[in-house]
mmCIF file of N, CA and C and ligand atoms in Angstrom:
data_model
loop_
_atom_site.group_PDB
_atom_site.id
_atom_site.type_symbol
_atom_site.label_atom_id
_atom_site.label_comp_id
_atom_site.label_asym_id
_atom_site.label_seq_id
_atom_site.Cartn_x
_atom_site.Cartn_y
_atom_site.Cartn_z
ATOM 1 N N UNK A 1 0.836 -1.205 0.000
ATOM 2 C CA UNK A 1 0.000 0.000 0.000
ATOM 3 C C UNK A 1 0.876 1.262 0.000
ATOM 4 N N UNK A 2 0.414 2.245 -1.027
ATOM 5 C CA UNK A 2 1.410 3.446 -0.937
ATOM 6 C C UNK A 2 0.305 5.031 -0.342
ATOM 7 N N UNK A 3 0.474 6.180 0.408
ATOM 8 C CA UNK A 3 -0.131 6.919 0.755
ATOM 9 C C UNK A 3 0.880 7.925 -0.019
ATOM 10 N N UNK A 4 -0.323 9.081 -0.610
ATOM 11 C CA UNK A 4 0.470 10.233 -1.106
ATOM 12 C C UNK A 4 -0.449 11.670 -1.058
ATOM 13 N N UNK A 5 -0.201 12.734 -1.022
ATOM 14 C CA UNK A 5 -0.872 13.597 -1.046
ATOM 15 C C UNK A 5 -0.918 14.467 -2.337
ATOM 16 N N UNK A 6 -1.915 15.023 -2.776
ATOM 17 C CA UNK A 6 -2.310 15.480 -4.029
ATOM 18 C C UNK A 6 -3.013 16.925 -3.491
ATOM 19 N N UNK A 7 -2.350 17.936 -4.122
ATOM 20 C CA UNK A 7 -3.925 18.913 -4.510
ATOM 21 C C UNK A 7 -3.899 18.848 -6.045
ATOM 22 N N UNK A 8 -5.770 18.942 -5.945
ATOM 23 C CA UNK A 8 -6.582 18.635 -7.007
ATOM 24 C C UNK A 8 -6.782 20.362 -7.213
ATOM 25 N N UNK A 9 -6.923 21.035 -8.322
ATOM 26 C CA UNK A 9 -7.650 22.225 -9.018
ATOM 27 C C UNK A 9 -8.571 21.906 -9.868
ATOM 28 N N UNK A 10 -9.740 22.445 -9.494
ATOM 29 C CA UNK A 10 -11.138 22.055 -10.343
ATOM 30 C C UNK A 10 -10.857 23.240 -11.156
ATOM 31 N N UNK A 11 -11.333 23.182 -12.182
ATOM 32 C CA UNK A 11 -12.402 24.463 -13.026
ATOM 33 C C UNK A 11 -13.677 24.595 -12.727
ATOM 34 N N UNK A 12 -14.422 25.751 -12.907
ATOM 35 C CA UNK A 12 -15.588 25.920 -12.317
ATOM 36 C C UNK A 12 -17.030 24.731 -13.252
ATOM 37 N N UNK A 13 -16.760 23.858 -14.428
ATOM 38 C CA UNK A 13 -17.502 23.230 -14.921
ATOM 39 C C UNK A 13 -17.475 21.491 -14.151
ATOM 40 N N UNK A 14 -16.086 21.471 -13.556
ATOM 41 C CA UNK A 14 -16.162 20.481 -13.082
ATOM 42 C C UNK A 14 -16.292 20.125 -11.209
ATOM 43 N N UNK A 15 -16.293 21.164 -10.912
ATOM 44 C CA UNK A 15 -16.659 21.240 -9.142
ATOM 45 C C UNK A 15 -17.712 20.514 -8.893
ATOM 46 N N UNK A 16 -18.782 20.153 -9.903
ATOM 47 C CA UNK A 16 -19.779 19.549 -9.299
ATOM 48 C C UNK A 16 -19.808 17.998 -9.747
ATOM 49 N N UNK A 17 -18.819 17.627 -10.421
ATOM 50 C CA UNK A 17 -18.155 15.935 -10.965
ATOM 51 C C UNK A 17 -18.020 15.319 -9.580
ATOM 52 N N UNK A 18 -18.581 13.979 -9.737
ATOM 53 C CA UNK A 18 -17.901 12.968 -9.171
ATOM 54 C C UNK A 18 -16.480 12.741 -8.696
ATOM 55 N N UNK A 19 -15.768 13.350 -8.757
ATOM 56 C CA UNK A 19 -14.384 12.485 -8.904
ATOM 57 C C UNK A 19 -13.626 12.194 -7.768
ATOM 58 N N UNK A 20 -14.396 12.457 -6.552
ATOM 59 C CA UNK A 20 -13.343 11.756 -5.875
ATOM 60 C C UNK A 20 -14.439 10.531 -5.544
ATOM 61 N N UNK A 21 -15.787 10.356 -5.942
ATOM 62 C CA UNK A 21 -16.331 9.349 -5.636
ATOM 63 C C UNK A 21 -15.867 8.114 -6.684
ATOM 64 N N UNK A 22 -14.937 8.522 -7.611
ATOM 65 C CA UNK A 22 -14.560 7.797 -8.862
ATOM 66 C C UNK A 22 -13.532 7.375 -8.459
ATOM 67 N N UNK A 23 -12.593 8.217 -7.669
ATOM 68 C CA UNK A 23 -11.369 7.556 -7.568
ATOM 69 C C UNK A 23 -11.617 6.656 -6.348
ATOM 70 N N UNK A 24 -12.708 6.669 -5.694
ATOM 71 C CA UNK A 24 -12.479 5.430 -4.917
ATOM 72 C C UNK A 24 -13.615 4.198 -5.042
ATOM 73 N N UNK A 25 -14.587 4.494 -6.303
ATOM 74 C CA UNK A 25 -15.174 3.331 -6.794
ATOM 75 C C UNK A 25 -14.509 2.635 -7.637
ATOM 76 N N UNK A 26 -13.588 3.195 -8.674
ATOM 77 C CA UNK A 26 -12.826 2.624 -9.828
ATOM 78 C C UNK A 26 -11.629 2.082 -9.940
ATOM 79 N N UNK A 27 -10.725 3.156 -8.495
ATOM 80 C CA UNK A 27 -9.329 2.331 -7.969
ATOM 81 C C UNK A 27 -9.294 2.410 -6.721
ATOM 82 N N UNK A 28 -10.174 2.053 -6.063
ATOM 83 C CA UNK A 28 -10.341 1.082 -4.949
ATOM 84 C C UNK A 28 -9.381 2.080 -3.752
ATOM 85 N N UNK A 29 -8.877 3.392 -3.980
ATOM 86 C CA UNK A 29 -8.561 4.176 -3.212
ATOM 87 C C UNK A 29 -8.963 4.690 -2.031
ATOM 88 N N UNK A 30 -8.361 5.248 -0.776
ATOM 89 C CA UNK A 30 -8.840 5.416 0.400
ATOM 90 C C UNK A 30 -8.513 7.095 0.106
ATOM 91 N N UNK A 31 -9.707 7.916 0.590
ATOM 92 C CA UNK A 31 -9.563 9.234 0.313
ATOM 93 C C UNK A 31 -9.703 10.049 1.617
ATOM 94 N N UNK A 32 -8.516 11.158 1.826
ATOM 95 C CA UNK A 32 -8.856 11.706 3.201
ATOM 96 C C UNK A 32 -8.716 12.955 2.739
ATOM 97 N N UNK A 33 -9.960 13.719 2.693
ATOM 98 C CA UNK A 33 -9.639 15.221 1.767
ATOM 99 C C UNK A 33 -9.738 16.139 3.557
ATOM 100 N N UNK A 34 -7.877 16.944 2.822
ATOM 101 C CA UNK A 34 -7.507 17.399 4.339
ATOM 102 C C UNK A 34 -7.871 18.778 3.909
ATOM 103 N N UNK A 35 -8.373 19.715 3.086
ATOM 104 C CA UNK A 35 -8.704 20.861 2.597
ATOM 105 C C UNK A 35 -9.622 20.829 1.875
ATOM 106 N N UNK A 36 -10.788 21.906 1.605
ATOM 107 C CA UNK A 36 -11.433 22.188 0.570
ATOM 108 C C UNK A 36 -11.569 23.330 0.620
ATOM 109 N N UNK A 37 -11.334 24.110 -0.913
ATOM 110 C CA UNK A 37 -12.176 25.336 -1.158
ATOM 111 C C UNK A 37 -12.820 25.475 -2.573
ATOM 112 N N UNK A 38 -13.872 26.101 -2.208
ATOM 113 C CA UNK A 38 -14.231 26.176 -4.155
ATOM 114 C C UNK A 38 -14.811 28.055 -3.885
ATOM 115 N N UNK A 39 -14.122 28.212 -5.357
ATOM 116 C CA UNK A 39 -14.094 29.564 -5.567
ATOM 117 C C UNK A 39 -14.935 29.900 -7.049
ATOM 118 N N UNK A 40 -15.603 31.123 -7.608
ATOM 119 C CA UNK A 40 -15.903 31.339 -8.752
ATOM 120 C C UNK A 40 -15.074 30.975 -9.541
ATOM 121 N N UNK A 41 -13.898 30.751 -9.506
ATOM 122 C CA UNK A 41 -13.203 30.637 -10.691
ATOM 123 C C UNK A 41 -12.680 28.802 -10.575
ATOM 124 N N UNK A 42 -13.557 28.261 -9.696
ATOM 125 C CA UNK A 42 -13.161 26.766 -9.179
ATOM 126 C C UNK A 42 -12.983 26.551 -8.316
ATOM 127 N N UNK A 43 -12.181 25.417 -7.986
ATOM 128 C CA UNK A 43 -11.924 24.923 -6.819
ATOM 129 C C UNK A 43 -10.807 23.644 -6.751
ATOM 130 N N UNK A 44 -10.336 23.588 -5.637
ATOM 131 C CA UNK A 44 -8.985 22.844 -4.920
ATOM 132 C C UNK A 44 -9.265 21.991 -3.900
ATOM 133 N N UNK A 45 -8.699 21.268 -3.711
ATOM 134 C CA UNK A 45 -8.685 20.171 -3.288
ATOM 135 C C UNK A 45 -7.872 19.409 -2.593
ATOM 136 N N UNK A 46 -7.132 19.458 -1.385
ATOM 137 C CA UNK A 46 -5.626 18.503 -0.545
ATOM 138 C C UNK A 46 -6.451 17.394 -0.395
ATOM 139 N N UNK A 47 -5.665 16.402 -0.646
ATOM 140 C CA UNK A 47 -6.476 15.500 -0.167
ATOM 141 C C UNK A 47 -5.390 14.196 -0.044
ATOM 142 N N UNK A 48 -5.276 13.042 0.997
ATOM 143 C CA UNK A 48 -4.348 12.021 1.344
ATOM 144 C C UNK A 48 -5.032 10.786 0.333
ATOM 145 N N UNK A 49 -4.292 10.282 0.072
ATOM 146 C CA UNK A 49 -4.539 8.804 -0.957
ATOM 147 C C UNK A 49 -3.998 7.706 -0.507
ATOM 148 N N UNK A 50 -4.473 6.649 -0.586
ATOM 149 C CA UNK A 50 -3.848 5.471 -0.034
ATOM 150 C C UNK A 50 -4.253 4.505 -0.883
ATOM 151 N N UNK A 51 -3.889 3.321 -1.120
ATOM 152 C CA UNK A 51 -4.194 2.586 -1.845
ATOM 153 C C UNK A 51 -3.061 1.409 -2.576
ATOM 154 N N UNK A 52 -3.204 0.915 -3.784
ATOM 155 C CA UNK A 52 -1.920 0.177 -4.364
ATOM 156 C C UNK A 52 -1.649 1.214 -5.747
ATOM 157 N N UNK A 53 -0.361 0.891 -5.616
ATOM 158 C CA UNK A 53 0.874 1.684 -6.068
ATOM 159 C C UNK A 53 0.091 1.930 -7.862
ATOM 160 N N UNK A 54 -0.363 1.028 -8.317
ATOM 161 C CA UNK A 54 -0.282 0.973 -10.072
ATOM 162 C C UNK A 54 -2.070 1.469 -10.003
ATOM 163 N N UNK A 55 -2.836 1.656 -9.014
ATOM 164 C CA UNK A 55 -4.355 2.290 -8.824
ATOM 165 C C UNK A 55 -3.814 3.796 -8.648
ATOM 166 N N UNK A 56 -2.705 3.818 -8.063
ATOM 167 C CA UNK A 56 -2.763 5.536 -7.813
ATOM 168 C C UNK A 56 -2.080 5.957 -8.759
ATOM 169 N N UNK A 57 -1.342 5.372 -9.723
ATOM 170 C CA UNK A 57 -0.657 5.957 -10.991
ATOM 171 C C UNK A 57 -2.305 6.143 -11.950
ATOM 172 N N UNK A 58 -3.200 4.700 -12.242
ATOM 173 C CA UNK A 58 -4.043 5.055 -13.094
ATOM 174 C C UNK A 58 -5.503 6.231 -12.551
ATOM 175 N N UNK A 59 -5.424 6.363 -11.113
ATOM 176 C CA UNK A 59 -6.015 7.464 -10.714
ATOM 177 C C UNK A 59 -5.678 8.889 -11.513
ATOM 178 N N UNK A 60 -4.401 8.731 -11.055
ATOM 179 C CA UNK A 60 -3.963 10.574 -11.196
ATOM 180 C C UNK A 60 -3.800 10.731 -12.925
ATOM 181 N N UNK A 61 -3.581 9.217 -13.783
ATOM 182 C CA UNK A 61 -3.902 9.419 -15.445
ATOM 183 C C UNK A 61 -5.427 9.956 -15.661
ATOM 184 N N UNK A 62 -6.223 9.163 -14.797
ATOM 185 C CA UNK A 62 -7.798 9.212 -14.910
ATOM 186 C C UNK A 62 -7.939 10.859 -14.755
ATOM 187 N N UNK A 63 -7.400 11.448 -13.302
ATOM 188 C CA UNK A 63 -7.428 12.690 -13.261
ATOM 189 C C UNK A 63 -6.661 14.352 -14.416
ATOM 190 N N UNK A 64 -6.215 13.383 -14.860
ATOM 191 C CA UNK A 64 -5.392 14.270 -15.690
ATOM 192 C C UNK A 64 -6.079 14.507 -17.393
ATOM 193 N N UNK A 65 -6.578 13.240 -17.447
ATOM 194 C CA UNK A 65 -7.480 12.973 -18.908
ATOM 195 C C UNK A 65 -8.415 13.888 -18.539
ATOM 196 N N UNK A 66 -9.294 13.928 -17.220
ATOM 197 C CA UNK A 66 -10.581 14.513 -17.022
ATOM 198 C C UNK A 66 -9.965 16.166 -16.661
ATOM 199 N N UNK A 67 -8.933 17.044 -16.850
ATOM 200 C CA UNK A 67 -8.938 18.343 -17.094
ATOM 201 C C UNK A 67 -8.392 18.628 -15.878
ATOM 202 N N UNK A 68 -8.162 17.596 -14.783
ATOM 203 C CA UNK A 68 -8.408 18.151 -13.280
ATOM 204 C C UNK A 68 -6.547 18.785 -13.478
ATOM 205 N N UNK A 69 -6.299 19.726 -12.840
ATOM 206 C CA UNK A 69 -5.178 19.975 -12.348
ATOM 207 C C UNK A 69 -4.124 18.859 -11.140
ATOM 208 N N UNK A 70 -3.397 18.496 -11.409
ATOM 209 C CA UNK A 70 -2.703 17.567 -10.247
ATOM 210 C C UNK A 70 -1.560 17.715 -9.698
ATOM 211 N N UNK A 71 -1.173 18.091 -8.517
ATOM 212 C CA UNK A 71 0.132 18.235 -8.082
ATOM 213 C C UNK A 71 0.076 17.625 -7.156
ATOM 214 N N UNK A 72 1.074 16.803 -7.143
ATOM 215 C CA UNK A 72 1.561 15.665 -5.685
ATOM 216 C C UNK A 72 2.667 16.639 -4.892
ATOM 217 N N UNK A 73 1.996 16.442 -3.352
ATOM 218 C CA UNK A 73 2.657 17.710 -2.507
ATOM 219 C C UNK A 73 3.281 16.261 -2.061
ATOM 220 N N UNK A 74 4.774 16.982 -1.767
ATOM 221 C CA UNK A 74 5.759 16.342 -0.656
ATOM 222 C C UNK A 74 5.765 16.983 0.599
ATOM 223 N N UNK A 75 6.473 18.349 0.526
ATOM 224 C CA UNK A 75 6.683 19.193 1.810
ATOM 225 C C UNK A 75 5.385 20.310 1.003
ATOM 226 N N UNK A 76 4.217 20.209 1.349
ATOM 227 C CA UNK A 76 3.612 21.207 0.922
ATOM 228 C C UNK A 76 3.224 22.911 1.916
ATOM 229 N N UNK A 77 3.455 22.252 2.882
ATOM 230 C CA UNK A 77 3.322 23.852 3.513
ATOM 231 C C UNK A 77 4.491 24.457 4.071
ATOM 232 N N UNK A 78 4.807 25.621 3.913
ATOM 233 C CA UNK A 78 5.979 26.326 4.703
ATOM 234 C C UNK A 78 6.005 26.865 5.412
ATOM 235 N N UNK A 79 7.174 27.220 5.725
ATOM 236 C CA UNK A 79 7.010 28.616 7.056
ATOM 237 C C UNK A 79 7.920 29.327 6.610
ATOM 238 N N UNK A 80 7.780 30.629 6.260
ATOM 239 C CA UNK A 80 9.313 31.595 5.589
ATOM 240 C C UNK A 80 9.261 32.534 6.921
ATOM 241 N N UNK A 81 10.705 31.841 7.165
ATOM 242 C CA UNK A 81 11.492 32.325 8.704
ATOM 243 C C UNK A 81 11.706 33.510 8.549
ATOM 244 N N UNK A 82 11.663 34.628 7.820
ATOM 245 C CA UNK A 82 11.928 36.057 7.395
ATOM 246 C C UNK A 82 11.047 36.961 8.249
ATOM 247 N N UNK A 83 9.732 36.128 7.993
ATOM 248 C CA UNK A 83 8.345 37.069 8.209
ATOM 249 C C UNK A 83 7.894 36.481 9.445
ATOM 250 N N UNK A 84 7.928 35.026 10.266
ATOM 251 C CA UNK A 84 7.456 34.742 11.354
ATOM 252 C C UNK A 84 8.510 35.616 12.836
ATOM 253 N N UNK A 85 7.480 36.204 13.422
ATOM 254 C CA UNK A 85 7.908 36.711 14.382
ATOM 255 C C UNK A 85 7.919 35.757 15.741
ATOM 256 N N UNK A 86 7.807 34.618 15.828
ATOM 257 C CA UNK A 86 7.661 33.898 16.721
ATOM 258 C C UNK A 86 6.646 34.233 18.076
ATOM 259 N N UNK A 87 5.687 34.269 17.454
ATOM 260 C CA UNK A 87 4.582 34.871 18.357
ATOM 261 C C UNK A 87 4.307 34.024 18.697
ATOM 262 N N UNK A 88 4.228 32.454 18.444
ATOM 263 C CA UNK A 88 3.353 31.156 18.789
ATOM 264 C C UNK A 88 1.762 31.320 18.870
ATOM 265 N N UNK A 89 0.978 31.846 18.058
ATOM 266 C CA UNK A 89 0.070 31.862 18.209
ATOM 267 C C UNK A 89 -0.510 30.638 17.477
ATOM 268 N N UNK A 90 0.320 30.150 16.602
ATOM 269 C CA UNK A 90 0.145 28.928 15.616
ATOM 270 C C UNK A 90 0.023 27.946 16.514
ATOM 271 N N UNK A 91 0.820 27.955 17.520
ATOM 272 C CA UNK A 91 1.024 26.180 17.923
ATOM 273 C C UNK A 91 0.018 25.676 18.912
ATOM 274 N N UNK A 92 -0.774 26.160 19.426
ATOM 275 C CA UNK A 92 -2.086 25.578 20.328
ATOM 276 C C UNK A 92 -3.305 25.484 18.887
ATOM 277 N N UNK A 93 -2.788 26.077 17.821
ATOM 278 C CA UNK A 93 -4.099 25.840 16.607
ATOM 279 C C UNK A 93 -3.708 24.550 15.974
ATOM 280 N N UNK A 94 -2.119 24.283 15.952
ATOM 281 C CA UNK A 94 -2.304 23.185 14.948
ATOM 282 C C UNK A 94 -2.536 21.729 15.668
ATOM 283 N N UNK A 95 -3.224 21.081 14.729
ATOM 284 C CA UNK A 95 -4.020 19.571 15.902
ATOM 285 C C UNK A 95 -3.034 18.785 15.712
ATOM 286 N N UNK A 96 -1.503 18.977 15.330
ATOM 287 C CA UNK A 96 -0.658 17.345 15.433
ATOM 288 C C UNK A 96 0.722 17.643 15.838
ATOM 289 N N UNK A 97 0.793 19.434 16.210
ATOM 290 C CA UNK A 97 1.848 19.417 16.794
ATOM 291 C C UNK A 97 3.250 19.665 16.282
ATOM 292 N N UNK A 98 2.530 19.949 14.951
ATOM 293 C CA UNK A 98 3.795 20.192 14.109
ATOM 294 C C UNK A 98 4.561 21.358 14.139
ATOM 295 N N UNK A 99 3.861 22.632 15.006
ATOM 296 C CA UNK A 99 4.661 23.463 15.293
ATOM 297 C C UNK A 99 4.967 23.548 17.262
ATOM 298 N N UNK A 100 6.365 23.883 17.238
ATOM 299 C CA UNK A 100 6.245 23.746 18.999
ATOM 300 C C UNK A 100 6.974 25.010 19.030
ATOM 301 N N UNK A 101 7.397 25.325 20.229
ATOM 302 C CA UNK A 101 8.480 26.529 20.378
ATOM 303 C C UNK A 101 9.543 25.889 21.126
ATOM 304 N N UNK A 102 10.430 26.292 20.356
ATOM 305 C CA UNK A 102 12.014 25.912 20.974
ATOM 306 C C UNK A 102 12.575 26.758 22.238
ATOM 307 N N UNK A 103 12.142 26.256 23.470
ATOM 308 C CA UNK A 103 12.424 27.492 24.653
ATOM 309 C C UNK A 103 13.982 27.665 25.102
ATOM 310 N N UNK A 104 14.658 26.897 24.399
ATOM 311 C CA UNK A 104 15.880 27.394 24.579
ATOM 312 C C UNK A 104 16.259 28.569 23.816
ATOM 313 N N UNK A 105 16.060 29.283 22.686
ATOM 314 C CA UNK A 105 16.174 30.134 21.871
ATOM 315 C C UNK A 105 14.651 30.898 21.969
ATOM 316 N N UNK A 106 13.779 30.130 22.119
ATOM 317 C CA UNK A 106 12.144 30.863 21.749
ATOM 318 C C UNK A 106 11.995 31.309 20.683
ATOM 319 N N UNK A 107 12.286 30.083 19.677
ATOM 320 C CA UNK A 107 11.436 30.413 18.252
ATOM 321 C C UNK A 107 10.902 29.417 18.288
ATOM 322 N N UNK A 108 9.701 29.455 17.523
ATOM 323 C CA UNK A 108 8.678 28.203 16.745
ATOM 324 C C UNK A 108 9.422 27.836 15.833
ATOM 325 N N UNK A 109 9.264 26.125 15.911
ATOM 326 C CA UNK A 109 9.928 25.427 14.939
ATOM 327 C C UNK A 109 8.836 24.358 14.413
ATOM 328 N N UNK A 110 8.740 24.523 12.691
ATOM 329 C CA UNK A 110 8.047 24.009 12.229
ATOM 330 C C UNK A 110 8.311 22.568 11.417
ATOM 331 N N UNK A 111 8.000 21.349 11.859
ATOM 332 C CA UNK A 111 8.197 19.911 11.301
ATOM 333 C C UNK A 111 6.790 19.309 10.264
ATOM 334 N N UNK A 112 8.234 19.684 9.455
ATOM 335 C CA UNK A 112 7.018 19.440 7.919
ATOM 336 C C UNK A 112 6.453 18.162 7.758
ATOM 337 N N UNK A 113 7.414 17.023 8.189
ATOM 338 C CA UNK A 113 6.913 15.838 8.663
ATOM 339 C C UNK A 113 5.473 15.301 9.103
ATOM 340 N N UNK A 114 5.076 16.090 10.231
ATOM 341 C CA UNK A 114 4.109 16.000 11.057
ATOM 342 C C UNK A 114 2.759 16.614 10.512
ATOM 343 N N UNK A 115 3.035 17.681 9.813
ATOM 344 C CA UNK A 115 2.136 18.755 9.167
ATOM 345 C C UNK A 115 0.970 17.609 7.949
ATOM 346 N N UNK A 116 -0.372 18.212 8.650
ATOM 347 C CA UNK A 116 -1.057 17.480 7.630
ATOM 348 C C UNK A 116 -2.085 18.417 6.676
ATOM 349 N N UNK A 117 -1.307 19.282 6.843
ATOM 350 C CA UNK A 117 -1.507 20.479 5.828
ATOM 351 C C UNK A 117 -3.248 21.123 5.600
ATOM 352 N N UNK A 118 -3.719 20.719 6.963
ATOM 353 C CA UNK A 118 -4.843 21.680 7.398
ATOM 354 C C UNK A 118 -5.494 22.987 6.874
ATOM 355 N N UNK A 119 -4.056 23.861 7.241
ATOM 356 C CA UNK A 119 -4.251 25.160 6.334
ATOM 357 C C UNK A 119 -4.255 25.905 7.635
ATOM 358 N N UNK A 120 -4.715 26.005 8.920
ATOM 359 C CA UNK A 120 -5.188 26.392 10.427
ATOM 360 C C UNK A 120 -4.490 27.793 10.562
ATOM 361 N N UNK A 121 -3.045 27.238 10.580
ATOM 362 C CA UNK A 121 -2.096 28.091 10.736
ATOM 363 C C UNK A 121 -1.749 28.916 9.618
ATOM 364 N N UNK A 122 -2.231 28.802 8.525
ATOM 365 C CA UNK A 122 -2.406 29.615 7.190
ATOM 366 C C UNK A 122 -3.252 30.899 7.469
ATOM 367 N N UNK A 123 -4.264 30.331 7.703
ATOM 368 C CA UNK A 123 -5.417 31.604 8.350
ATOM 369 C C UNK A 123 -4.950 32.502 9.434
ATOM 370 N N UNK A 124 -4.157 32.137 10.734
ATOM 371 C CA UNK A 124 -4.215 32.218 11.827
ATOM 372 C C UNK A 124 -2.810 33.704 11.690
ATOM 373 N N UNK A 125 -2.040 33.264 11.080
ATOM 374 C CA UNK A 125 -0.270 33.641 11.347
ATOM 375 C C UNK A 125 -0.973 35.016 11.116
ATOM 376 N N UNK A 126 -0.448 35.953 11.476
ATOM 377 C CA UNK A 126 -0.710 37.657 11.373
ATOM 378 C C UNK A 126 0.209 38.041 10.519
ATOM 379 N N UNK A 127 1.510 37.572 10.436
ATOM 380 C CA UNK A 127 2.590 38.155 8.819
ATOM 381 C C UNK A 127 2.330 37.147 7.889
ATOM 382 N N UNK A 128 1.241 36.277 8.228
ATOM 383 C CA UNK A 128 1.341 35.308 6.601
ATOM 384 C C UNK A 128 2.610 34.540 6.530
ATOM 385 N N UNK A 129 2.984 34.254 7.437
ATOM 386 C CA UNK A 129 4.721 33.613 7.490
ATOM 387 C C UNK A 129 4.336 31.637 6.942
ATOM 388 N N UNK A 130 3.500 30.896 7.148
ATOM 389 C CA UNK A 130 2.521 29.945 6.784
ATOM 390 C C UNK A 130 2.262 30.410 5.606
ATOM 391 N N UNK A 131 2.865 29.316 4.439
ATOM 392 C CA UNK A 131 1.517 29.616 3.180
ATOM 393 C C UNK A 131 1.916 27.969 2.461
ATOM 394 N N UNK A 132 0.987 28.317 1.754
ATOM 395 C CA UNK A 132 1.018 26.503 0.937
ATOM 396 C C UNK A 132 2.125 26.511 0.067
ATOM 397 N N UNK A 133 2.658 25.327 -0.094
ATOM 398 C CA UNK A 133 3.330 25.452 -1.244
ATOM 399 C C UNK A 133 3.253 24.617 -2.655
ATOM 400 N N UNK A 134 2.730 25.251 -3.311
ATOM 401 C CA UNK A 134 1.962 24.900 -4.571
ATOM 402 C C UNK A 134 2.630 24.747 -6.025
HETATM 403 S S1 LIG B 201 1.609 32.558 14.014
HETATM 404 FE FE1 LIG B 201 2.955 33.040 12.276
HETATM 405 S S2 LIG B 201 4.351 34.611 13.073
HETATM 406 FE FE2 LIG B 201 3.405 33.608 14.832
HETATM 407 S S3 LIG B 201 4.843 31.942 15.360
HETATM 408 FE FE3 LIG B 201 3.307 31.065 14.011
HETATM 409 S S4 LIG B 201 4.230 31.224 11.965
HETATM 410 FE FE4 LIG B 201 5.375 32.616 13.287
HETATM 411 S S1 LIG B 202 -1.036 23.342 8.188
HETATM 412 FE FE1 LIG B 202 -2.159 22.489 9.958
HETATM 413 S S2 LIG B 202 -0.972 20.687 10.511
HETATM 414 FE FE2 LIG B 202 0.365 21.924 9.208
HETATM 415 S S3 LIG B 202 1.557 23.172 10.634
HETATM 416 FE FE3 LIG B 202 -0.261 24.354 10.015
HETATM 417 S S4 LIG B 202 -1.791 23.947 11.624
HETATM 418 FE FE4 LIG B 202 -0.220 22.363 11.778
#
């Protein structure tokens, strides 16, 4: 079994498609959609995949024939250390802990590892120091 993360970009004709009910009637995929937004001009999609290795290759073909936008996130969210002031206001928002504060120095330190790319701390940060990476 392989797990991977994807954001999906709809166009606004296809936001109202099936497709993630497709990708898990047709390749037998496990779907954990960790974001949604849909906007006038469409909509996006994070979402965790699990499944076997040669279902999630003909998924993301399936998705790609049907118009959808596809990018497989590795490290998808950041933190640009420039602009975070180490306020910690992030780290009681995020639910897994991926940001803590280092009290020997007292900066927040962010483990991309852990991050299940929520978005929480996207909203939350006051310099925008959190943003996706797309
Ligand atoms: S909320 Fe933003 S500025 Fe404050 S510690 Fe978190 S990332 Fe840094
Ligand atoms: S995106 Fe969510 S899980 Fe990742 S660091 Fe921010 S709050 Fe935590």
């Amino acid at each position: 079994m392989a797990r991977k993360k994807y954001m999906l970009g709809f166009s606004p004709e296809l936001v109202n498609e099936p497709i993630v009910y497709r990708l898990v009637k047709d390749y037998d995929l496990k779907i954990n959609i960790l974001r949604a937004e849909v906007k006038e001009l469409g909509g996006r999609l994070l979402m965790e995949v699990e499944g076997k290795s040669p279902n999630i290759k003909d998924a993301v073909r399936f998705l790609k024939e049907t118009k959808v936008d596809v990018k497989e996130l590795v490290n998808y969210v950041e933190m640009n250390e420039e602009r975070c002031t180490h306020c910690g206001m992030c780290i009681s928002i995020c639910p897994v802990e991926a940001l803590t504060m280092d009290k020997i120095v007292w900066k927040v330190h962010y483990d991309a590892d852990k991050c299940i790319a929520c978005g929480m701390c996207i909203d939350a940060c006051p310099p925008g120091a959190m943003t996706f990476r797309i």
